[in-house]
PDB file of C-alpha atoms in Angstrom:
ATOM      1  CA  UNK A1225      20.260  29.490  -4.544  1.00  0.00           C
ATOM      2  CA  UNK A1226      19.618  27.734  -1.239  1.00  0.00           C
ATOM      3  CA  UNK A1227      16.154  26.682  -2.463  1.00  0.00           C
ATOM      4  CA  UNK A1228      17.706  25.011  -5.529  1.00  0.00           C
ATOM      5  CA  UNK A1229      20.282  23.146  -3.449  1.00  0.00           C
ATOM      6  CA  UNK A1230      17.624  21.983  -0.985  1.00  0.00           C
ATOM      7  CA  UNK A1231      15.426  20.800  -3.856  1.00  0.00           C
ATOM      8  CA  UNK A1232      18.243  18.804  -5.429  1.00  0.00           C
ATOM      9  CA  UNK A1233      19.049  17.320  -2.023  1.00  0.00           C
ATOM     10  CA  UNK A1234      15.448  16.204  -1.499  1.00  0.00           C
ATOM     11  CA  UNK A1235      15.324  14.565  -4.935  1.00  0.00           C
ATOM     12  CA  UNK A1236      18.661  12.794  -4.472  1.00  0.00           C
ATOM     13  CA  UNK A1237      17.706  11.651  -0.964  1.00  0.00           C
ATOM     14  CA  UNK A1238      14.463  10.183  -2.335  1.00  0.00           C
ATOM     15  CA  UNK A1239      16.337   8.391  -5.139  1.00  0.00           C
ATOM     16  CA  UNK A1240      18.803   6.986  -2.608  1.00  0.00           C
ATOM     17  CA  UNK A1241      16.114   5.844  -0.187  1.00  0.00           C
ATOM     18  CA  UNK A1242      13.714   4.344  -2.706  1.00  0.00           C
ATOM     19  CA  UNK A1243      15.686   3.266  -5.761  1.00  0.00           C
ATOM     20  CA  UNK A1244      19.198   2.456  -4.524  1.00  0.00           C
ATOM     21  CA  UNK A1245      18.151   1.020  -1.174  1.00  0.00           C
ATOM     22  CA  UNK A1246      15.220  -0.725  -2.837  1.00  0.00           C
ATOM     23  CA  UNK A1247      17.542  -2.459  -5.288  1.00  0.00           C
ATOM     24  CA  UNK A1248      19.899  -3.564  -2.515  1.00  0.00           C
ATOM     25  CA  UNK A1249      17.032  -4.791  -0.342  1.00  0.00           C
ATOM     26  CA  UNK A1250      15.485  -6.545  -3.346  1.00  0.00           C
ATOM     27  CA  UNK A1251      18.696  -8.472  -4.006  1.00  0.00           C
ATOM     28  CA  UNK A1252      18.844  -9.416  -0.332  1.00  0.00           C
ATOM     29  CA  UNK A1253      15.251 -10.676  -0.358  1.00  0.00           C
ATOM     30  CA  UNK A1254      15.898 -12.769  -3.482  1.00  0.00           C
ATOM     31  CA  UNK A1255      18.998 -14.247  -1.840  1.00  0.00           C
ATOM     32  CA  UNK A1256      17.079 -15.145   1.323  1.00  0.00           C
ATOM     33  CA  UNK A1257      14.224 -16.660  -0.697  1.00  0.00           C
ATOM     34  CA  UNK A1258      16.697 -18.683  -2.773  1.00  0.00           C
ATOM     35  CA  UNK A1259      18.317 -19.947   0.413  1.00  0.00           C
ATOM     36  CA  UNK A1260      14.955 -21.094   1.747  1.00  0.00           C
ATOM     37  CA  UNK A1261      14.260 -22.991  -1.482  1.00  0.00           C
ATOM     38  CA  UNK A1262      17.717 -24.574  -1.515  1.00  0.00           C
ATOM     39  CA  UNK A1263      17.347 -25.621   2.125  1.00  0.00           C
ATOM     40  CA  UNK A1264      14.361 -27.758   1.135  1.00  0.00           C
ATOM     41  CA  UNK A1265      16.089 -29.177  -1.946  1.00  0.00           C
ATOM     42  CA  UNK A1266      19.319 -30.151  -0.183  1.00  0.00           C
ATOM     43  CA  UNK A1267      18.456 -33.456   1.456  1.00  0.00           C
ATOM     44  CA  UNK A1268      21.882 -35.072   1.624  1.00  0.00           C
ATOM     45  CA  UNK A1269      20.628 -38.162  -0.213  1.00  0.00           C
ATOM     46  CA  UNK A1270      22.962 -38.993  -3.083  1.00  0.00           C
ATOM     47  CA  UNK A1271      20.295 -41.051  -4.849  1.00  0.00           C
ATOM     48  CA  UNK A1272      18.085 -37.980  -5.192  1.00  0.00           C
ATOM     49  CA  UNK A1273      20.992 -35.922  -6.544  1.00  0.00           C
ATOM     50  CA  UNK A1274      21.832 -38.654  -9.052  1.00  0.00           C
ATOM     51  CA  UNK A1275      18.224 -38.854 -10.201  1.00  0.00           C
ATOM     52  CA  UNK A1276      18.090 -35.069 -10.633  1.00  0.00           C
ATOM     53  CA  UNK A1277      21.268 -35.110 -12.732  1.00  0.00           C
ATOM     54  CA  UNK A1278      19.927 -37.987 -14.845  1.00  0.00           C
ATOM     55  CA  UNK A1279      16.598 -36.227 -15.447  1.00  0.00           C
ATOM     56  CA  UNK A1280      18.447 -33.021 -16.320  1.00  0.00           C
ATOM     57  CA  UNK A1281      20.640 -34.813 -18.853  1.00  0.00           C
ATOM     58  CA  UNK A1282      17.564 -36.467 -20.383  1.00  0.00           C
ATOM     59  CA  UNK A1283      15.878 -33.068 -20.671  1.00  0.00           C
ATOM     60  CA  UNK A1284      18.933 -31.579 -22.402  1.00  0.00           C
ATOM     61  CA  UNK A1285      19.184 -34.514 -24.828  1.00  0.00           C
ATOM     62  CA  UNK A1286      15.452 -34.308 -25.596  1.00  0.00           C
ATOM     63  CA  UNK A1287      15.761 -30.564 -26.183  1.00  0.00           C
ATOM     64  CA  UNK A1288      18.705 -31.075 -28.543  1.00  0.00           C
ATOM     65  CA  UNK A1289      16.868 -33.756 -30.543  1.00  0.00           C
ATOM     66  CA  UNK A1290      13.717 -31.655 -30.808  1.00  0.00           C
ATOM     67  CA  UNK A1291      15.436 -28.505 -32.046  1.00  0.00           C
ATOM     68  CA  UNK A1292      18.230 -29.883 -34.238  1.00  0.00           C
TER      69      UNK A1292
END
């Protein structure tokens, strides 16, 4: 019986260490990477933000005209 319990423990410990912790660490790495990208995009210049919004609206309007 002890062998069975030890085997289940080893399997569950591996799942915890590799799958659960891997998922949590993966989310953390994506968050850090996204922060690094956003740091470069956030310039504080309102003109750039306005241009980005305008280009985004144009892209949405073009998409709607193309597929409707």
